[in-house]
C-alpha cells in the first residue's frame, strides 16, 4: 500500500472514511442502468455539488468530472473493466474485459484509484478465472504507477432465481471472496452487504486491515438504505460505494449529503432522514 498512500489520502478522510458515488453504469450496455444518468453532465454536476469523497466513472466519462473548474472536486475512481453479466438473461459467453494500460490511463486522468471486478457467478468458473487474471495483471501496473487498487468481490445469485445483477448476501461466500481480493493485492475492497448486516464485522475481519467500502446495490427505500448504512458503519466499514440509490433518487444531492453525514459524522438514521427532508439545522 506504500506507493498508493498519497492517493489513498485523497480518497479517505483523516479518520479513514470514504463515500464514493458510482456513476459508471453506462459501461455495461444495459438500458435500465441509464435511469437517472441519461444526462451524464448534469448527473455528475449534481453529485459533485453535494461534495462526496469520490465519483466512480469510466475512462470515457471521466472528463466530465475533471473538466469542472476548481480544486475541491471529489477524487476520480476509474472503472477499469466492462462485463456483460448484468442482464435478465445471461449471454452464452460471459466476459469481464480490462481496459488497456488501466493504471496509466488512471494516472493521465488524475484518478485516486482504479476499480476492478472479482466476479463469482454460479457455474461460471472461467469468468472468475478471467477476473483473477485481470487483477493479477493490474496489481503490478498499479504498483509501478503508485495507483490505488480497489477490488470489487461480487457474489451473484443464479439468474433463474432472481435475474439480472442480483447479489448473493451469503456471509461465507462474501468472506471468502473478499479474502481472495485481499490476497490478490487489493488496497481497498468494495463488497456487498451480507443478508444479516449484524454479521458484517466478520467481513471486515476477513479483509485483514484493508479498508472495506460497502456496495449499495439496487434501489431501496430511504429508510432501508439509511438504516443499513448506519449499521454497516457501526460494524466497522470504512465507507460506502453507492450508485443507483443516489443517482436514481428524486433528490441525489440531498441523499449524498445524508449519506456523507452517516459516513463522516456518525449521524443517526433519524438525523440522516431529516437531512433528506431538508430539515438539517
PDB file of C-alpha atoms in Angstrom:
ATOM      1  CA  UNK A   1       0.000   0.000   0.000  1.00  0.00           C
ATOM      2  CA  UNK A   2       3.059   2.264   0.347  1.00  0.00           C
ATOM      3  CA  UNK A   3       3.186   3.520  -3.246  1.00  0.00           C
ATOM      4  CA  UNK A   4      -0.522   4.356  -3.265  1.00  0.00           C
ATOM      5  CA  UNK A   5      -0.513   6.240   0.059  1.00  0.00           C
ATOM      6  CA  UNK A   6      -0.765   9.716  -1.481  1.00  0.00           C
ATOM      7  CA  UNK A   7      -3.835   8.697  -3.467  1.00  0.00           C
ATOM      8  CA  UNK A   8      -5.390   6.876  -0.519  1.00  0.00           C
ATOM      9  CA  UNK A   9      -5.033  10.107   1.451  1.00  0.00           C
ATOM     10  CA  UNK A  10      -7.072  11.863  -1.240  1.00  0.00           C
ATOM     11  CA  UNK A  11      -9.766   9.166  -1.079  1.00  0.00           C
ATOM     12  CA  UNK A  12     -10.205   8.883   2.669  1.00  0.00           C
ATOM     13  CA  UNK A  13     -10.748  11.405   5.451  1.00  0.00           C
ATOM     14  CA  UNK A  14      -8.222  11.744   8.255  1.00  0.00           C
ATOM     15  CA  UNK A  15     -10.476   9.330  10.160  1.00  0.00           C
ATOM     16  CA  UNK A  16     -10.219   6.776   7.345  1.00  0.00           C
ATOM     17  CA  UNK A  17     -13.726   7.178   5.909  1.00  0.00           C
ATOM     18  CA  UNK A  18     -14.872   7.476   2.280  1.00  0.00           C
ATOM     19  CA  UNK A  19     -18.090   7.858   0.287  1.00  0.00           C
ATOM     20  CA  UNK A  20     -17.670   7.023  -3.414  1.00  0.00           C
ATOM     21  CA  UNK A  21     -20.654   7.695  -5.711  1.00  0.00           C
ATOM     22  CA  UNK A  22     -20.658   5.211  -8.601  1.00  0.00           C
ATOM     23  CA  UNK A  23     -21.862   6.659 -11.909  1.00  0.00           C
ATOM     24  CA  UNK A  24     -20.180   4.097 -14.163  1.00  0.00           C
ATOM     25  CA  UNK A  25     -23.288   2.064 -15.005  1.00  0.00           C
ATOM     26  CA  UNK A  26     -23.379   3.041 -18.685  1.00  0.00           C
ATOM     27  CA  UNK A  27     -20.199   0.992 -19.183  1.00  0.00           C
ATOM     28  CA  UNK A  28     -22.197  -2.248 -19.049  1.00  0.00           C
ATOM     29  CA  UNK A  29     -24.565  -1.945 -22.044  1.00  0.00           C
ATOM     30  CA  UNK A  30     -27.806  -2.238 -20.053  1.00  0.00           C
ATOM     31  CA  UNK A  31     -30.605   0.208 -20.884  1.00  0.00           C
ATOM     32  CA  UNK A  32     -32.139   0.034 -17.392  1.00  0.00           C
ATOM     33  CA  UNK A  33     -28.825   1.195 -15.892  1.00  0.00           C
ATOM     34  CA  UNK A  34     -29.218   4.575 -17.653  1.00  0.00           C
ATOM     35  CA  UNK A  35     -32.118   5.601 -15.410  1.00  0.00           C
ATOM     36  CA  UNK A  36     -31.164   8.849 -13.697  1.00  0.00           C
ATOM     37  CA  UNK A  37     -27.963   9.290 -15.699  1.00  0.00           C
ATOM     38  CA  UNK A  38     -29.292   9.865 -19.207  1.00  0.00           C
ATOM     39  CA  UNK A  39     -27.695  13.323 -18.962  1.00  0.00           C
ATOM     40  CA  UNK A  40     -24.283  12.465 -17.535  1.00  0.00           C
ATOM     41  CA  UNK A  41     -23.005  16.032 -17.333  1.00  0.00           C
ATOM     42  CA  UNK A  42     -25.984  17.069 -15.218  1.00  0.00           C
ATOM     43  CA  UNK A  43     -25.809  13.919 -13.061  1.00  0.00           C
ATOM     44  CA  UNK A  44     -22.106  14.425 -12.314  1.00  0.00           C
ATOM     45  CA  UNK A  45     -22.512  18.141 -11.578  1.00  0.00           C
ATOM     46  CA  UNK A  46     -25.392  17.422  -9.172  1.00  0.00           C
ATOM     47  CA  UNK A  47     -23.393  14.821  -7.260  1.00  0.00           C
ATOM     48  CA  UNK A  48     -20.200  16.906  -7.235  1.00  0.00           C
ATOM     49  CA  UNK A  49     -22.111  19.867  -5.775  1.00  0.00           C
ATOM     50  CA  UNK A  50     -23.059  17.670  -2.797  1.00  0.00           C
ATOM     51  CA  UNK A  51     -19.375  17.005  -2.079  1.00  0.00           C
ATOM     52  CA  UNK A  52     -18.771  13.238  -1.823  1.00  0.00           C
ATOM     53  CA  UNK A  53     -15.213  11.988  -1.425  1.00  0.00           C
ATOM     54  CA  UNK A  54     -15.057  10.228  -4.801  1.00  0.00           C
ATOM     55  CA  UNK A  55     -17.007   9.710  -8.007  1.00  0.00           C
ATOM     56  CA  UNK A  56     -16.608   6.443  -9.918  1.00  0.00           C
ATOM     57  CA  UNK A  57     -16.579   6.791 -13.710  1.00  0.00           C
ATOM     58  CA  UNK A  58     -15.375   5.104 -16.884  1.00  0.00           C
ATOM     59  CA  UNK A  59     -12.448   6.427 -18.893  1.00  0.00           C
ATOM     60  CA  UNK A  60     -14.839   7.841 -21.494  1.00  0.00           C
ATOM     61  CA  UNK A  61     -16.826   9.926 -18.979  1.00  0.00           C
ATOM     62  CA  UNK A  62     -14.063  10.905 -16.531  1.00  0.00           C
ATOM     63  CA  UNK A  63     -13.517  14.154 -18.442  1.00  0.00           C
ATOM     64  CA  UNK A  64     -16.934  15.403 -17.270  1.00  0.00           C
ATOM     65  CA  UNK A  65     -15.632  15.356 -13.709  1.00  0.00           C
ATOM     66  CA  UNK A  66     -12.107  16.561 -14.388  1.00  0.00           C
ATOM     67  CA  UNK A  67     -13.245  19.453 -16.610  1.00  0.00           C
ATOM     68  CA  UNK A  68     -15.152  21.022 -13.691  1.00  0.00           C
ATOM     69  CA  UNK A  69     -13.087  24.053 -12.610  1.00  0.00           C
ATOM     70  CA  UNK A  70     -11.664  24.455  -9.148  1.00  0.00           C
ATOM     71  CA  UNK A  71      -9.572  22.236  -6.905  1.00  0.00           C
ATOM     72  CA  UNK A  72     -12.207  20.989  -4.465  1.00  0.00           C
ATOM     73  CA  UNK A  73     -13.642  18.227  -6.662  1.00  0.00           C
ATOM     74  CA  UNK A  74     -14.192  14.666  -5.495  1.00  0.00           C
ATOM     75  CA  UNK A  75     -11.462  12.183  -6.404  1.00  0.00           C
ATOM     76  CA  UNK A  76     -11.904  10.089  -9.538  1.00  0.00           C
ATOM     77  CA  UNK A  77     -12.219   6.315  -9.152  1.00  0.00           C
ATOM     78  CA  UNK A  78     -11.711   4.827 -12.617  1.00  0.00           C
ATOM     79  CA  UNK A  79     -13.747   1.749 -13.550  1.00  0.00           C
ATOM     80  CA  UNK A  80     -11.369  -0.476 -15.495  1.00  0.00           C
ATOM     81  CA  UNK A  81     -13.414  -3.481 -16.658  1.00  0.00           C
ATOM     82  CA  UNK A  82     -16.534  -3.910 -18.779  1.00  0.00           C
ATOM     83  CA  UNK A  83     -18.642  -7.029 -18.197  1.00  0.00           C
ATOM     84  CA  UNK A  84     -21.755  -8.486 -19.826  1.00  0.00           C
ATOM     85  CA  UNK A  85     -23.323 -10.225 -16.806  1.00  0.00           C
ATOM     86  CA  UNK A  86     -25.990  -7.727 -15.781  1.00  0.00           C
ATOM     87  CA  UNK A  87     -28.987  -8.568 -17.980  1.00  0.00           C
ATOM     88  CA  UNK A  88     -32.068 -10.600 -17.098  1.00  0.00           C
ATOM     89  CA  UNK A  89     -30.703 -13.443 -19.239  1.00  0.00           C
ATOM     90  CA  UNK A  90     -27.014 -14.323 -19.302  1.00  0.00           C
ATOM     91  CA  UNK A  91     -25.302 -14.383 -22.742  1.00  0.00           C
ATOM     92  CA  UNK A  92     -23.853 -17.678 -23.969  1.00  0.00           C
ATOM     93  CA  UNK A  93     -20.322 -16.340 -23.439  1.00  0.00           C
ATOM     94  CA  UNK A  94     -19.527 -14.182 -20.405  1.00  0.00           C
ATOM     95  CA  UNK A  95     -16.654 -11.726 -20.158  1.00  0.00           C
ATOM     96  CA  UNK A  96     -15.097  -9.087 -17.944  1.00  0.00           C
ATOM     97  CA  UNK A  97     -12.582  -7.262 -20.128  1.00  0.00           C
ATOM     98  CA  UNK A  98      -9.928  -4.980 -18.686  1.00  0.00           C
ATOM     99  CA  UNK A  99      -9.192  -1.690 -20.445  1.00  0.00           C
ATOM    100  CA  UNK A 100      -5.687  -1.401 -21.890  1.00  0.00           C
ATOM    101  CA  UNK A 101      -2.949   0.066 -19.669  1.00  0.00           C
ATOM    102  CA  UNK A 102      -5.515   0.810 -16.997  1.00  0.00           C
ATOM    103  CA  UNK A 103      -3.194   2.269 -14.371  1.00  0.00           C
ATOM    104  CA  UNK A 104      -1.521   4.510 -16.942  1.00  0.00           C
ATOM    105  CA  UNK A 105      -4.925   5.781 -18.083  1.00  0.00           C
ATOM    106  CA  UNK A 106      -5.813   6.405 -14.438  1.00  0.00           C
ATOM    107  CA  UNK A 107      -2.660   8.474 -13.902  1.00  0.00           C
ATOM    108  CA  UNK A 108      -3.372  10.539 -17.028  1.00  0.00           C
ATOM    109  CA  UNK A 109      -6.911  11.192 -15.760  1.00  0.00           C
ATOM    110  CA  UNK A 110      -5.613  12.111 -12.263  1.00  0.00           C
ATOM    111  CA  UNK A 111      -7.563   9.274 -10.641  1.00  0.00           C
ATOM    112  CA  UNK A 112      -7.176   8.351  -6.981  1.00  0.00           C
ATOM    113  CA  UNK A 113      -7.960   4.672  -7.621  1.00  0.00           C
ATOM    114  CA  UNK A 114      -8.887   2.050 -10.188  1.00  0.00           C
ATOM    115  CA  UNK A 115     -11.790  -0.330  -9.602  1.00  0.00           C
ATOM    116  CA  UNK A 116     -11.873  -3.887 -10.964  1.00  0.00           C
ATOM    117  CA  UNK A 117     -14.375  -6.729 -10.526  1.00  0.00           C
ATOM    118  CA  UNK A 118     -13.788 -10.112  -8.892  1.00  0.00           C
ATOM    119  CA  UNK A 119     -16.925 -11.895 -10.076  1.00  0.00           C
ATOM    120  CA  UNK A 120     -18.263 -15.183  -8.742  1.00  0.00           C
ATOM    121  CA  UNK A 121     -21.302 -16.463 -10.622  1.00  0.00           C
ATOM    122  CA  UNK A 122     -22.766 -19.948 -10.122  1.00  0.00           C
ATOM    123  CA  UNK A 123     -21.381 -22.396 -12.670  1.00  0.00           C
ATOM    124  CA  UNK A 124     -19.101 -19.826 -14.330  1.00  0.00           C
ATOM    125  CA  UNK A 125     -15.532 -20.685 -13.231  1.00  0.00           C
ATOM    126  CA  UNK A 126     -13.971 -19.279 -16.408  1.00  0.00           C
ATOM    127  CA  UNK A 127     -15.396 -15.814 -15.684  1.00  0.00           C
ATOM    128  CA  UNK A 128     -13.972 -15.981 -12.159  1.00  0.00           C
ATOM    129  CA  UNK A 129     -10.630 -17.053 -13.619  1.00  0.00           C
ATOM    130  CA  UNK A 130     -10.649 -14.122 -16.042  1.00  0.00           C
ATOM    131  CA  UNK A 131     -11.259 -11.711 -13.163  1.00  0.00           C
ATOM    132  CA  UNK A 132      -8.406 -13.229 -11.140  1.00  0.00           C
ATOM    133  CA  UNK A 133      -6.126 -12.793 -14.157  1.00  0.00           C
ATOM    134  CA  UNK A 134      -7.308  -9.185 -14.596  1.00  0.00           C
ATOM    135  CA  UNK A 135      -6.343  -8.370 -11.021  1.00  0.00           C
ATOM    136  CA  UNK A 136      -3.038 -10.214 -11.290  1.00  0.00           C
ATOM    137  CA  UNK A 137      -2.086  -8.146 -14.340  1.00  0.00           C
ATOM    138  CA  UNK A 138      -3.385  -4.890 -12.866  1.00  0.00           C
ATOM    139  CA  UNK A 139      -1.624  -5.190  -9.489  1.00  0.00           C
ATOM    140  CA  UNK A 140       1.994  -4.750 -10.695  1.00  0.00           C
ATOM    141  CA  UNK A 141       0.887  -1.950 -13.026  1.00  0.00           C
ATOM    142  CA  UNK A 142      -0.721  -0.184 -10.053  1.00  0.00           C
ATOM    143  CA  UNK A 143       2.450  -0.676  -8.034  1.00  0.00           C
ATOM    144  CA  UNK A 144       4.508   0.833 -10.836  1.00  0.00           C
ATOM    145  CA  UNK A 145       2.403   3.988 -11.014  1.00  0.00           C
ATOM    146  CA  UNK A 146       1.522   4.306  -7.321  1.00  0.00           C
ATOM    147  CA  UNK A 147      -2.173   3.769  -8.122  1.00  0.00           C
ATOM    148  CA  UNK A 148      -4.700   2.568  -5.551  1.00  0.00           C
ATOM    149  CA  UNK A 149      -6.220  -0.812  -6.483  1.00  0.00           C
ATOM    150  CA  UNK A 150      -9.864  -1.213  -5.468  1.00  0.00           C
ATOM    151  CA  UNK A 151     -11.089  -4.784  -5.945  1.00  0.00           C
ATOM    152  CA  UNK A 152     -14.847  -5.442  -6.101  1.00  0.00           C
ATOM    153  CA  UNK A 153     -15.626  -9.021  -4.964  1.00  0.00           C
ATOM    154  CA  UNK A 154     -19.145  -9.692  -6.227  1.00  0.00           C
ATOM    155  CA  UNK A 155     -21.023 -12.916  -5.425  1.00  0.00           C
ATOM    156  CA  UNK A 156     -24.129 -13.271  -7.557  1.00  0.00           C
ATOM    157  CA  UNK A 157     -27.246 -15.408  -7.379  1.00  0.00           C
ATOM    158  CA  UNK A 158     -28.263 -17.736 -10.231  1.00  0.00           C
ATOM    159  CA  UNK A 159     -30.134 -15.733 -12.882  1.00  0.00           C
ATOM    160  CA  UNK A 160     -33.012 -18.187 -12.859  1.00  0.00           C
ATOM    161  CA  UNK A 161     -33.624 -17.323  -9.197  1.00  0.00           C
ATOM    162  CA  UNK A 162     -33.547 -13.543  -9.385  1.00  0.00           C
ATOM    163  CA  UNK A 163     -32.419 -12.438 -12.845  1.00  0.00           C
ATOM    164  CA  UNK A 164     -30.196  -9.513 -13.709  1.00  0.00           C
ATOM    165  CA  UNK A 165     -27.414  -8.440 -11.373  1.00  0.00           C
ATOM    166  CA  UNK A 166     -28.804  -9.817  -8.112  1.00  0.00           C
ATOM    167  CA  UNK A 167     -26.165 -10.323  -5.462  1.00  0.00           C
ATOM    168  CA  UNK A 168     -25.849 -13.186  -3.007  1.00  0.00           C
ATOM    169  CA  UNK A 169     -25.620 -11.982   0.599  1.00  0.00           C
ATOM    170  CA  UNK A 170     -24.262 -15.291   1.922  1.00  0.00           C
ATOM    171  CA  UNK A 171     -21.720 -14.419   4.629  1.00  0.00           C
ATOM    172  CA  UNK A 172     -19.395 -17.361   3.926  1.00  0.00           C
ATOM    173  CA  UNK A 173     -19.224 -16.676   0.183  1.00  0.00           C
ATOM    174  CA  UNK A 174     -18.619 -12.953   0.682  1.00  0.00           C
ATOM    175  CA  UNK A 175     -15.925 -13.548   3.322  1.00  0.00           C
ATOM    176  CA  UNK A 176     -14.067 -16.000   1.086  1.00  0.00           C
ATOM    177  CA  UNK A 177     -14.189 -13.766  -1.998  1.00  0.00           C
ATOM    178  CA  UNK A 178     -13.201 -10.656  -0.018  1.00  0.00           C
ATOM    179  CA  UNK A 179     -10.206 -12.542   1.374  1.00  0.00           C
ATOM    180  CA  UNK A 180      -9.244 -13.627  -2.153  1.00  0.00           C
ATOM    181  CA  UNK A 181      -9.350  -9.980  -3.250  1.00  0.00           C
ATOM    182  CA  UNK A 182      -7.052  -9.028  -0.376  1.00  0.00           C
ATOM    183  CA  UNK A 183      -4.696 -11.900  -1.167  1.00  0.00           C
ATOM    184  CA  UNK A 184      -4.528 -10.712  -4.786  1.00  0.00           C
ATOM    185  CA  UNK A 185      -3.269  -7.326  -3.594  1.00  0.00           C
ATOM    186  CA  UNK A 186      -6.258  -5.014  -3.100  1.00  0.00           C
ATOM    187  CA  UNK A 187      -5.563  -1.663  -1.426  1.00  0.00           C
ATOM    188  CA  UNK A 188      -9.315  -1.163  -0.952  1.00  0.00           C
ATOM    189  CA  UNK A 189     -12.185  -3.667  -1.036  1.00  0.00           C
ATOM    190  CA  UNK A 190     -15.651  -2.816  -2.358  1.00  0.00           C
ATOM    191  CA  UNK A 191     -18.001  -5.569  -1.160  1.00  0.00           C
ATOM    192  CA  UNK A 192     -21.687  -6.344  -0.867  1.00  0.00           C
ATOM    193  CA  UNK A 193     -23.588  -6.197   2.412  1.00  0.00           C
ATOM    194  CA  UNK A 194     -24.429  -9.554   3.989  1.00  0.00           C
ATOM    195  CA  UNK A 195     -28.018 -10.743   4.405  1.00  0.00           C
ATOM    196  CA  UNK A 196     -27.583 -10.229   8.148  1.00  0.00           C
ATOM    197  CA  UNK A 197     -25.887  -6.838   8.352  1.00  0.00           C
ATOM    198  CA  UNK A 198     -25.137  -7.518  12.014  1.00  0.00           C
ATOM    199  CA  UNK A 199     -22.542 -10.080  10.895  1.00  0.00           C
ATOM    200  CA  UNK A 200     -20.621  -7.668   8.672  1.00  0.00           C
ATOM    201  CA  UNK A 201     -17.800  -7.315  11.197  1.00  0.00           C
ATOM    202  CA  UNK A 202     -16.725 -10.792  10.076  1.00  0.00           C
ATOM    203  CA  UNK A 203     -16.251  -9.489   6.506  1.00  0.00           C
ATOM    204  CA  UNK A 204     -14.204  -6.602   7.911  1.00  0.00           C
ATOM    205  CA  UNK A 205     -12.081  -9.127   9.804  1.00  0.00           C
ATOM    206  CA  UNK A 206     -11.583 -11.251   6.660  1.00  0.00           C
ATOM    207  CA  UNK A 207     -10.241  -8.154   4.890  1.00  0.00           C
ATOM    208  CA  UNK A 208      -7.237  -8.231   7.230  1.00  0.00           C
ATOM    209  CA  UNK A 209      -6.914  -4.492   7.782  1.00  0.00           C
ATOM    210  CA  UNK A 210      -7.650  -3.456   4.182  1.00  0.00           C
ATOM    211  CA  UNK A 211     -10.433  -0.823   4.216  1.00  0.00           C
ATOM    212  CA  UNK A 212     -13.844  -2.128   3.134  1.00  0.00           C
ATOM    213  CA  UNK A 213     -16.326   0.085   1.295  1.00  0.00           C
ATOM    214  CA  UNK A 214     -19.807  -1.425   1.048  1.00  0.00           C
ATOM    215  CA  UNK A 215     -21.772  -1.535  -2.211  1.00  0.00           C
ATOM    216  CA  UNK A 216     -25.282  -0.124  -2.269  1.00  0.00           C
ATOM    217  CA  UNK A 217     -26.850  -2.459  -4.843  1.00  0.00           C
ATOM    218  CA  UNK A 218     -30.332  -1.918  -6.266  1.00  0.00           C
ATOM    219  CA  UNK A 219     -32.744   0.826  -5.292  1.00  0.00           C
ATOM    220  CA  UNK A 220     -34.115   0.644  -1.760  1.00  0.00           C
ATOM    221  CA  UNK A 221     -36.382   2.922   0.285  1.00  0.00           C
ATOM    222  CA  UNK A 222     -34.820   5.886   2.065  1.00  0.00           C
ATOM    223  CA  UNK A 223     -35.398   4.236   5.434  1.00  0.00           C
ATOM    224  CA  UNK A 224     -33.855   0.935   4.360  1.00  0.00           C
ATOM    225  CA  UNK A 225     -30.720   2.417   2.820  1.00  0.00           C
ATOM    226  CA  UNK A 226     -30.159   4.840   5.708  1.00  0.00           C
ATOM    227  CA  UNK A 227     -30.664   2.251   8.440  1.00  0.00           C
ATOM    228  CA  UNK A 228     -28.458  -0.272   6.636  1.00  0.00           C
ATOM    229  CA  UNK A 229     -25.689   2.292   6.175  1.00  0.00           C
ATOM    230  CA  UNK A 230     -25.734   3.299   9.849  1.00  0.00           C
ATOM    231  CA  UNK A 231     -25.409  -0.352  10.898  1.00  0.00           C
ATOM    232  CA  UNK A 232     -22.649  -1.090   8.365  1.00  0.00           C
ATOM    233  CA  UNK A 233     -20.582   1.806   9.674  1.00  0.00           C
ATOM    234  CA  UNK A 234     -21.090   0.528  13.231  1.00  0.00           C
ATOM    235  CA  UNK A 235     -19.862  -2.880  12.057  1.00  0.00           C
ATOM    236  CA  UNK A 236     -16.532  -1.349  11.027  1.00  0.00           C
ATOM    237  CA  UNK A 237     -16.932  -0.449   7.348  1.00  0.00           C
ATOM    238  CA  UNK A 238     -14.629   2.322   6.150  1.00  0.00           C
ATOM    239  CA  UNK A 239     -17.365   3.773   3.976  1.00  0.00           C
ATOM    240  CA  UNK A 240     -19.704   3.091   1.079  1.00  0.00           C
ATOM    241  CA  UNK A 241     -19.873   2.971  -2.719  1.00  0.00           C
ATOM    242  CA  UNK A 242     -23.468   3.750  -3.706  1.00  0.00           C
ATOM    243  CA  UNK A 243     -24.726   4.401  -7.213  1.00  0.00           C
ATOM    244  CA  UNK A 244     -28.355   3.782  -8.005  1.00  0.00           C
ATOM    245  CA  UNK A 245     -29.511   4.733  -4.512  1.00  0.00           C
ATOM    246  CA  UNK A 246     -28.058   8.185  -5.184  1.00  0.00           C
ATOM    247  CA  UNK A 247     -28.465   8.831  -8.890  1.00  0.00           C
ATOM    248  CA  UNK A 248     -31.980   7.333  -9.147  1.00  0.00           C
ATOM    249  CA  UNK A 249     -33.177   9.186  -6.047  1.00  0.00           C
ATOM    250  CA  UNK A 250     -35.573  12.088  -6.522  1.00  0.00           C
ATOM    251  CA  UNK A 251     -33.005  14.367  -4.828  1.00  0.00           C
ATOM    252  CA  UNK A 252     -29.498  12.977  -5.449  1.00  0.00           C
ATOM    253  CA  UNK A 253     -27.842  15.940  -3.748  1.00  0.00           C
ATOM    254  CA  UNK A 254     -29.793  15.534  -0.522  1.00  0.00           C
ATOM    255  CA  UNK A 255     -29.191  11.779  -0.491  1.00  0.00           C
ATOM    256  CA  UNK A 256     -25.459  12.389  -0.913  1.00  0.00           C
ATOM    257  CA  UNK A 257     -25.488  14.873   1.981  1.00  0.00           C
ATOM    258  CA  UNK A 258     -27.413  12.444   4.217  1.00  0.00           C
ATOM    259  CA  UNK A 259     -25.033   9.572   3.481  1.00  0.00           C
ATOM    260  CA  UNK A 260     -21.978  11.803   3.967  1.00  0.00           C
ATOM    261  CA  UNK A 261     -23.305  12.682   7.429  1.00  0.00           C
ATOM    262  CA  UNK A 262     -23.580   8.990   8.311  1.00  0.00           C
ATOM    263  CA  UNK A 263     -20.122   8.130   6.972  1.00  0.00           C
ATOM    264  CA  UNK A 264     -18.205  11.128   8.307  1.00  0.00           C
ATOM    265  CA  UNK A 265     -20.224  12.481  11.240  1.00  0.00           C
ATOM    266  CA  UNK A 266     -21.704   9.266  12.676  1.00  0.00           C
ATOM    267  CA  UNK A 267     -25.181  10.653  12.080  1.00  0.00           C
ATOM    268  CA  UNK A 268     -28.079   8.525  13.260  1.00  0.00           C
ATOM    269  CA  UNK A 269     -30.734   7.235  10.877  1.00  0.00           C
ATOM    270  CA  UNK A 270     -33.131   9.885  12.212  1.00  0.00           C
ATOM    271  CA  UNK A 271     -30.623  12.674  11.582  1.00  0.00           C
ATOM    272  CA  UNK A 272     -29.882  11.408   8.075  1.00  0.00           C
ATOM    273  CA  UNK A 273     -33.572  11.190   7.180  1.00  0.00           C
ATOM    274  CA  UNK A 274     -34.036  14.737   8.474  1.00  0.00           C
ATOM    275  CA  UNK A 275     -31.298  15.903   6.080  1.00  0.00           C
ATOM    276  CA  UNK A 276     -33.147  14.145   3.246  1.00  0.00           C
ATOM    277  CA  UNK A 277     -36.272  16.097   4.156  1.00  0.00           C
ATOM    278  CA  UNK A 278     -34.343  19.366   4.223  1.00  0.00           C
ATOM    279  CA  UNK A 279     -34.630  19.724   7.976  1.00  0.00           C
ATOM    280  CA  UNK A 280     -30.932  19.954   8.860  1.00  0.00           C
ATOM    281  CA  UNK A 281     -30.083  22.887  11.097  1.00  0.00           C
TER     282      UNK A 281
END
